[in-house]
Amino acid sequence: MGLGQPETPQAEAEAWLQRALDVARRQEAKALELRAAMSLSRLWQQQSKRTEAHALLAPIYGWFTEGLTTVDLQEPGRCCRN
Protein backbone atom coordinates (compact mmCIF):
# COMPACT_ATOMS: atom_id res chain seq x y z
CA MET A 1 0.00 0.00 0.00
CA GLY A 2 1.28 3.40 -0.80
CA LEU A 3 0.78 6.87 0.67
CA GLY A 4 -2.30 6.03 2.71
CA GLN A 5 -4.30 4.84 -0.28
CA PRO A 6 -5.78 1.38 0.18
CA GLU A 7 -4.96 -1.08 -2.57
CA THR A 8 -7.69 -2.93 -4.36
CA PRO A 9 -8.07 -6.56 -3.32
CA GLN A 10 -6.80 -7.58 -6.77
CA ALA A 11 -3.69 -5.41 -6.46
CA GLU A 12 -2.98 -6.74 -2.99
CA ALA A 13 -3.44 -10.33 -4.17
CA GLU A 14 -1.13 -9.70 -7.13
CA ALA A 15 1.55 -8.28 -4.82
CA TRP A 16 1.38 -11.32 -2.53
CA LEU A 17 1.50 -13.72 -5.46
CA GLN A 18 4.51 -11.89 -6.91
CA ARG A 19 6.23 -12.26 -3.53
CA ALA A 20 5.44 -15.98 -3.45
CA LEU A 21 6.83 -16.33 -6.97
CA ASP A 22 10.02 -14.49 -5.98
CA VAL A 23 10.52 -16.70 -2.91
CA ALA A 24 9.99 -19.89 -4.92
CA ARG A 25 12.48 -18.69 -7.54
CA ARG A 26 15.12 -17.82 -4.91
CA GLN A 27 14.67 -21.27 -3.37
CA GLU A 28 14.70 -22.91 -6.81
CA ALA A 29 11.48 -24.68 -5.85
CA LYS A 30 10.03 -25.40 -9.28
CA ALA A 31 6.77 -27.00 -8.10
CA LEU A 32 6.08 -24.07 -5.78
CA GLU A 33 6.99 -21.63 -8.52
CA LEU A 34 4.50 -23.39 -10.80
CA ARG A 35 1.74 -23.10 -8.20
CA ALA A 36 2.42 -19.42 -7.53
CA ALA A 37 2.56 -18.73 -11.27
CA MET A 38 -0.71 -20.59 -11.81
CA SER A 39 -2.43 -18.51 -9.16
CA LEU A 40 -1.05 -15.26 -10.55
CA SER A 41 -1.98 -16.39 -14.05
CA ARG A 42 -5.58 -17.04 -12.97
CA LEU A 43 -5.77 -13.56 -11.47
CA TRP A 44 -4.39 -12.00 -14.65
CA GLN A 45 -6.82 -13.98 -16.80
CA GLN A 46 -9.70 -12.59 -14.71
CA GLN A 47 -8.28 -9.14 -15.44
CA SER A 48 -8.17 -9.88 -19.20
CA LYS A 49 -4.35 -10.10 -19.14
CA ARG A 50 -4.24 -13.39 -21.03
CA THR A 51 -1.01 -12.57 -22.88
CA GLU A 52 0.81 -11.82 -19.63
CA ALA A 53 -0.57 -14.98 -18.04
CA HIS A 54 0.64 -17.11 -20.94
CA ALA A 55 4.06 -15.44 -20.94
CA LEU A 56 4.46 -16.23 -17.25
CA LEU A 57 3.35 -19.86 -17.45
CA ALA A 58 4.83 -21.05 -20.74
CA PRO A 59 8.52 -21.15 -19.70
CA ILE A 60 7.72 -22.68 -16.31
CA TYR A 61 5.54 -25.36 -17.87
CA GLY A 62 8.36 -26.10 -20.32
CA TRP A 63 10.73 -27.13 -17.50
CA PHE A 64 8.71 -30.21 -16.69
CA THR A 65 9.34 -33.34 -18.73
CA GLU A 66 7.67 -35.79 -16.36
CA GLY A 67 4.36 -35.84 -14.55
CA LEU A 68 2.53 -34.04 -17.33
CA THR A 69 -0.66 -35.87 -16.41
CA THR A 70 -0.67 -34.52 -12.83
CA VAL A 71 -3.26 -31.92 -11.87
CA ASP A 72 -0.57 -29.28 -11.32
CA LEU A 73 0.65 -29.61 -14.91
CA GLN A 74 -2.63 -30.20 -16.72
CA GLU A 75 -4.07 -26.75 -16.04
CA PRO A 76 -1.11 -24.63 -17.25
CA GLY A 77 -0.67 -27.03 -20.14
CA ARG A 78 -4.09 -26.07 -21.45
CA CYS A 79 -3.22 -22.39 -21.19
CA CYS A 80 0.17 -22.75 -22.83
CA ARG A 81 -1.12 -24.77 -25.78
CA ASN A 82 -3.67 -22.10 -26.77
Tab-separated table of N, CA and C in Angstrom:
chain	number	residue	atom	x	y	z
A	1	MET	N	0.839	-1.168	0.000
A	1	MET	CA	0.000	0.000	0.000
A	1	MET	C	0.884	1.230	0.000
A	2	GLY	N	0.437	2.234	-0.706
A	2	GLY	CA	1.283	3.397	-0.798
A	2	GLY	C	0.576	4.685	-0.418
A	3	LEU	N	1.213	5.520	0.333
A	3	LEU	CA	0.776	6.869	0.667
A	3	LEU	C	-0.649	6.936	1.214
A	4	GLY	N	-1.010	5.996	2.070
A	4	GLY	CA	-2.301	6.031	2.710
A	4	GLY	C	-3.472	5.616	1.854
A	5	GLN	N	-3.221	5.269	0.599
A	5	GLN	CA	-4.305	4.842	-0.278
A	5	GLN	C	-4.426	3.313	-0.213
A	6	PRO	N	-5.619	2.835	0.119
A	6	PRO	CA	-5.781	1.384	0.175
A	6	PRO	C	-5.697	0.769	-1.226
A	7	GLU	N	-5.038	-0.365	-1.291
A	7	GLU	CA	-4.958	-1.084	-2.566
A	7	GLU	C	-6.266	-1.823	-2.805
A	8	THR	N	-6.549	-2.083	-4.052
A	8	THR	CA	-7.693	-2.926	-4.363
A	8	THR	C	-7.354	-4.349	-3.935
A	9	PRO	N	-8.358	-5.164	-3.667
A	9	PRO	CA	-8.072	-6.557	-3.320
A	9	PRO	C	-7.265	-7.275	-4.410
A	10	GLN	N	-7.535	-6.951	-5.672
A	10	GLN	CA	-6.798	-7.577	-6.768
A	10	GLN	C	-5.334	-7.155	-6.756
A	11	ALA	N	-5.070	-5.889	-6.510
A	11	ALA	CA	-3.687	-5.406	-6.465
A	11	ALA	C	-2.937	-6.016	-5.288
A	12	GLU	N	-3.606	-6.136	-4.158
A	12	GLU	CA	-2.982	-6.743	-2.988
A	12	GLU	C	-2.690	-8.226	-3.242
A	13	ALA	N	-3.642	-8.918	-3.841
A	13	ALA	CA	-3.438	-10.335	-4.173
A	13	ALA	C	-2.279	-10.486	-5.151
A	14	GLU	N	-2.218	-9.632	-6.153
A	14	GLU	CA	-1.130	-9.699	-7.129
A	14	GLU	C	0.220	-9.486	-6.450
A	15	ALA	N	0.288	-8.541	-5.526
A	15	ALA	CA	1.546	-8.277	-4.817
A	15	ALA	C	1.980	-9.496	-4.003
A	16	TRP	N	1.043	-10.132	-3.314
A	16	TRP	CA	1.384	-11.322	-2.528
A	16	TRP	C	1.808	-12.477	-3.435
A	17	LEU	N	1.138	-12.640	-4.541
A	17	LEU	CA	1.505	-13.724	-5.461
A	17	LEU	C	2.870	-13.470	-6.090
A	18	GLN	N	3.182	-12.227	-6.381
A	18	GLN	CA	4.508	-11.887	-6.908
A	18	GLN	C	5.573	-12.222	-5.869
A	19	ARG	N	5.289	-11.921	-4.601
A	19	ARG	CA	6.234	-12.260	-3.531
A	19	ARG	C	6.431	-13.772	-3.439
A	20	ALA	N	5.343	-14.517	-3.502
A	20	ALA	CA	5.439	-15.978	-3.447
A	20	ALA	C	6.263	-16.507	-4.613
A	21	LEU	N	6.069	-15.938	-5.783
A	21	LEU	CA	6.825	-16.330	-6.972
A	21	LEU	C	8.315	-16.033	-6.777
A	22	ASP	N	8.628	-14.869	-6.237
A	22	ASP	CA	10.024	-14.495	-5.982
A	22	ASP	C	10.685	-15.444	-4.985
A	23	VAL	N	9.970	-15.784	-3.910
A	23	VAL	CA	10.523	-16.701	-2.905
A	23	VAL	C	10.783	-18.069	-3.529
A	24	ALA	N	9.823	-18.574	-4.278
A	24	ALA	CA	9.993	-19.888	-4.916
A	24	ALA	C	11.184	-19.876	-5.866
A	25	ARG	N	11.347	-18.793	-6.612
A	25	ARG	CA	12.483	-18.693	-7.536
A	25	ARG	C	13.804	-18.662	-6.784
A	26	ARG	N	13.875	-17.889	-5.697
A	26	ARG	CA	15.120	-17.825	-4.914
A	26	ARG	C	15.470	-19.190	-4.332
A	27	GLN	N	14.446	-19.945	-3.955
A	27	GLN	CA	14.665	-21.267	-3.366
A	27	GLN	C	14.819	-22.354	-4.429
A	28	GLU	N	14.654	-21.972	-5.692
A	28	GLU	CA	14.703	-22.912	-6.807
A	28	GLU	C	13.722	-24.070	-6.600
A	29	ALA	N	12.541	-23.722	-6.114
A	29	ALA	CA	11.476	-24.685	-5.851
A	29	ALA	C	10.505	-24.646	-7.024
A	30	LYS	N	10.782	-25.466	-8.028
A	30	LYS	CA	10.029	-25.403	-9.282
A	30	LYS	C	8.540	-25.689	-9.103
A	31	ALA	N	8.191	-26.677	-8.286
A	31	ALA	CA	6.774	-27.000	-8.099
A	31	ALA	C	6.048	-25.842	-7.420
A	32	LEU	N	6.693	-25.219	-6.442
A	32	LEU	CA	6.076	-24.069	-5.777
A	32	LEU	C	6.005	-22.869	-6.710
A	33	GLU	N	7.017	-22.711	-7.537
A	33	GLU	CA	6.987	-21.629	-8.524
A	33	GLU	C	5.825	-21.840	-9.493
A	34	LEU	N	5.619	-23.075	-9.907
A	34	LEU	CA	4.502	-23.388	-10.801
A	34	LEU	C	3.180	-23.020	-10.142
A	35	ARG	N	3.005	-23.392	-8.885
A	35	ARG	CA	1.737	-23.103	-8.203
A	35	ARG	C	1.508	-21.596	-8.045
A	36	ALA	N	2.556	-20.869	-7.666
A	36	ALA	CA	2.420	-19.416	-7.527
A	36	ALA	C	2.114	-18.785	-8.886
A	37	ALA	N	2.793	-19.256	-9.917
A	37	ALA	CA	2.564	-18.731	-11.266
A	37	ALA	C	1.153	-19.047	-11.747
A	38	MET	N	0.655	-20.232	-11.420
A	38	MET	CA	-0.707	-20.586	-11.810
A	38	MET	C	-1.722	-19.665	-11.143
A	39	SER	N	-1.508	-19.393	-9.870
A	39	SER	CA	-2.431	-18.507	-9.158
A	39	SER	C	-2.384	-17.094	-9.725
A	40	LEU	N	-1.190	-16.596	-9.971
A	40	LEU	CA	-1.049	-15.259	-10.552
A	40	LEU	C	-1.643	-15.235	-11.959
A	41	SER	N	-1.431	-16.295	-12.702
A	41	SER	CA	-1.982	-16.391	-14.049
A	41	SER	C	-3.514	-16.348	-14.027
A	42	ARG	N	-4.121	-17.063	-13.086
A	42	ARG	CA	-5.579	-17.042	-12.965
A	42	ARG	C	-6.085	-15.622	-12.684
A	43	LEU	N	-5.387	-14.929	-11.783
A	43	LEU	CA	-5.768	-13.556	-11.471
A	43	LEU	C	-5.668	-12.683	-12.711
A	44	TRP	N	-4.564	-12.799	-13.437
A	44	TRP	CA	-4.386	-12.002	-14.649
A	44	TRP	C	-5.435	-12.338	-15.700
A	45	GLN	N	-5.788	-13.612	-15.821
A	45	GLN	CA	-6.817	-13.977	-16.798
A	45	GLN	C	-8.153	-13.335	-16.436
A	46	GLN	N	-8.467	-13.261	-15.148
A	46	GLN	CA	-9.697	-12.594	-14.708
A	46	GLN	C	-9.662	-11.107	-15.033
A	47	GLN	N	-8.455	-10.556	-15.127
A	47	GLN	CA	-8.285	-9.135	-15.443
A	47	GLN	C	-8.068	-8.913	-16.947
A	48	SER	N	-8.342	-9.933	-17.742
A	48	SER	CA	-8.170	-9.882	-19.198
A	48	SER	C	-6.716	-9.651	-19.612
A	49	LYS	N	-5.788	-10.181	-18.830
A	49	LYS	CA	-4.355	-10.103	-19.142
A	49	LYS	C	-3.871	-11.485	-19.585
A	50	ARG	N	-4.541	-12.035	-20.579
A	50	ARG	CA	-4.244	-13.395	-21.031
A	50	ARG	C	-2.824	-13.520	-21.595
A	51	THR	N	-2.358	-12.532	-22.313
A	51	THR	CA	-1.008	-12.573	-22.885
A	51	THR	C	0.040	-12.635	-21.786
A	52	GLU	N	-0.130	-11.819	-20.748
A	52	GLU	CA	0.808	-11.818	-19.634
A	52	GLU	C	0.781	-13.151	-18.891
A	53	ALA	N	-0.424	-13.698	-18.719
A	53	ALA	CA	-0.570	-14.984	-18.036
A	53	ALA	C	0.153	-16.082	-18.804
A	54	HIS	N	-0.016	-16.099	-20.105
A	54	HIS	CA	0.643	-17.108	-20.938
A	54	HIS	C	2.155	-16.938	-20.897
A	55	ALA	N	2.618	-15.701	-20.966
A	55	ALA	CA	4.062	-15.435	-20.940
A	55	ALA	C	4.688	-15.876	-19.621
A	56	LEU	N	3.954	-15.784	-18.544
A	56	LEU	CA	4.458	-16.229	-17.248
A	56	LEU	C	4.514	-17.750	-17.170
A	57	LEU	N	3.454	-18.409	-17.607
A	57	LEU	CA	3.350	-19.863	-17.446
A	57	LEU	C	4.147	-20.675	-18.459
A	58	ALA	N	4.227	-20.230	-19.681
A	58	ALA	CA	4.834	-21.046	-20.740
A	58	ALA	C	6.252	-21.522	-20.408
A	59	PRO	N	7.165	-20.653	-19.985
A	59	PRO	CA	8.521	-21.149	-19.703
A	59	PRO	C	8.571	-22.071	-18.488
A	60	ILE	N	7.732	-21.817	-17.497
A	60	ILE	CA	7.718	-22.675	-16.308
A	60	ILE	C	7.194	-24.052	-16.682
A	61	TYR	N	6.115	-24.085	-17.423
A	61	TYR	CA	5.540	-25.364	-17.870
A	61	TYR	C	6.559	-26.146	-18.690
A	62	GLY	N	7.365	-25.453	-19.471
A	62	GLY	CA	8.357	-26.099	-20.321
A	62	GLY	C	9.464	-26.805	-19.563
A	63	TRP	N	9.679	-26.464	-18.280
A	63	TRP	CA	10.728	-27.131	-17.501
A	63	TRP	C	10.412	-28.585	-17.231
A	64	PHE	N	9.129	-28.883	-17.140
A	64	PHE	CA	8.714	-30.211	-16.688
A	64	PHE	C	8.650	-31.182	-17.860
A	65	THR	N	9.342	-32.300	-17.695
A	65	THR	CA	9.344	-33.338	-18.727
A	65	THR	C	8.656	-34.600	-18.238
A	66	GLU	N	8.363	-34.650	-16.949
A	66	GLU	CA	7.674	-35.794	-16.359
A	66	GLU	C	6.460	-35.287	-15.597
A	67	GLY	N	5.519	-36.188	-15.353
A	67	GLY	CA	4.361	-35.836	-14.550
A	67	GLY	C	3.372	-34.942	-15.261
A	68	LEU	N	3.405	-34.943	-16.583
A	68	LEU	CA	2.533	-34.041	-17.333
A	68	LEU	C	1.051	-34.366	-17.184
A	69	THR	N	0.743	-35.528	-16.618
A	69	THR	CA	-0.658	-35.870	-16.405
A	69	THR	C	-1.132	-35.504	-15.004
A	70	THR	N	-0.259	-34.927	-14.166
A	70	THR	CA	-0.672	-34.519	-12.831
A	70	THR	C	-1.530	-33.262	-12.919
A	71	VAL	N	-2.352	-33.071	-11.908
A	71	VAL	CA	-3.256	-31.919	-11.874
A	71	VAL	C	-2.476	-30.611	-11.988
A	72	ASP	N	-1.345	-30.525	-11.298
A	72	ASP	CA	-0.566	-29.282	-11.323
A	72	ASP	C	-0.080	-28.925	-12.719
A	73	LEU	N	0.135	-29.899	-13.562
A	73	LEU	CA	0.647	-29.608	-14.909
A	73	LEU	C	-0.418	-29.653	-15.991
A	74	GLN	N	-1.584	-30.180	-15.705
A	74	GLN	CA	-2.628	-30.203	-16.717
A	74	GLN	C	-3.212	-28.814	-16.946
A	75	GLU	N	-3.450	-28.059	-15.891
A	75	GLU	CA	-4.074	-26.748	-16.044
A	75	GLU	C	-3.198	-25.753	-16.819
A	76	PRO	N	-1.908	-25.571	-16.442
A	76	PRO	CA	-1.107	-24.626	-17.254
A	76	PRO	C	-0.857	-25.158	-18.655
A	77	GLY	N	-0.851	-26.461	-18.808
A	77	GLY	CA	-0.669	-27.035	-20.140
A	77	GLY	C	-1.753	-26.605	-21.095
A	78	ARG	N	-2.975	-26.535	-20.612
A	78	ARG	CA	-4.092	-26.075	-21.452
A	78	ARG	C	-3.883	-24.619	-21.839
A	79	CYS	N	-3.442	-23.815	-20.899
A	79	CYS	CA	-3.220	-22.393	-21.187
A	79	CYS	C	-2.089	-22.215	-22.190
A	80	CYS	N	-1.020	-22.931	-22.004
A	80	CYS	CA	0.173	-22.749	-22.829
A	80	CYS	C	0.008	-23.301	-24.234
A	81	ARG	N	-0.919	-24.215	-24.431
A	81	ARG	CA	-1.116	-24.766	-25.779
A	81	ARG	C	-2.009	-23.875	-26.623
A	82	ASN	N	-2.734	-22.965	-25.996
A	82	ASN	CA	-3.667	-22.103	-26.771
A	82	ASN	C	-2.932	-21.022	-27.499
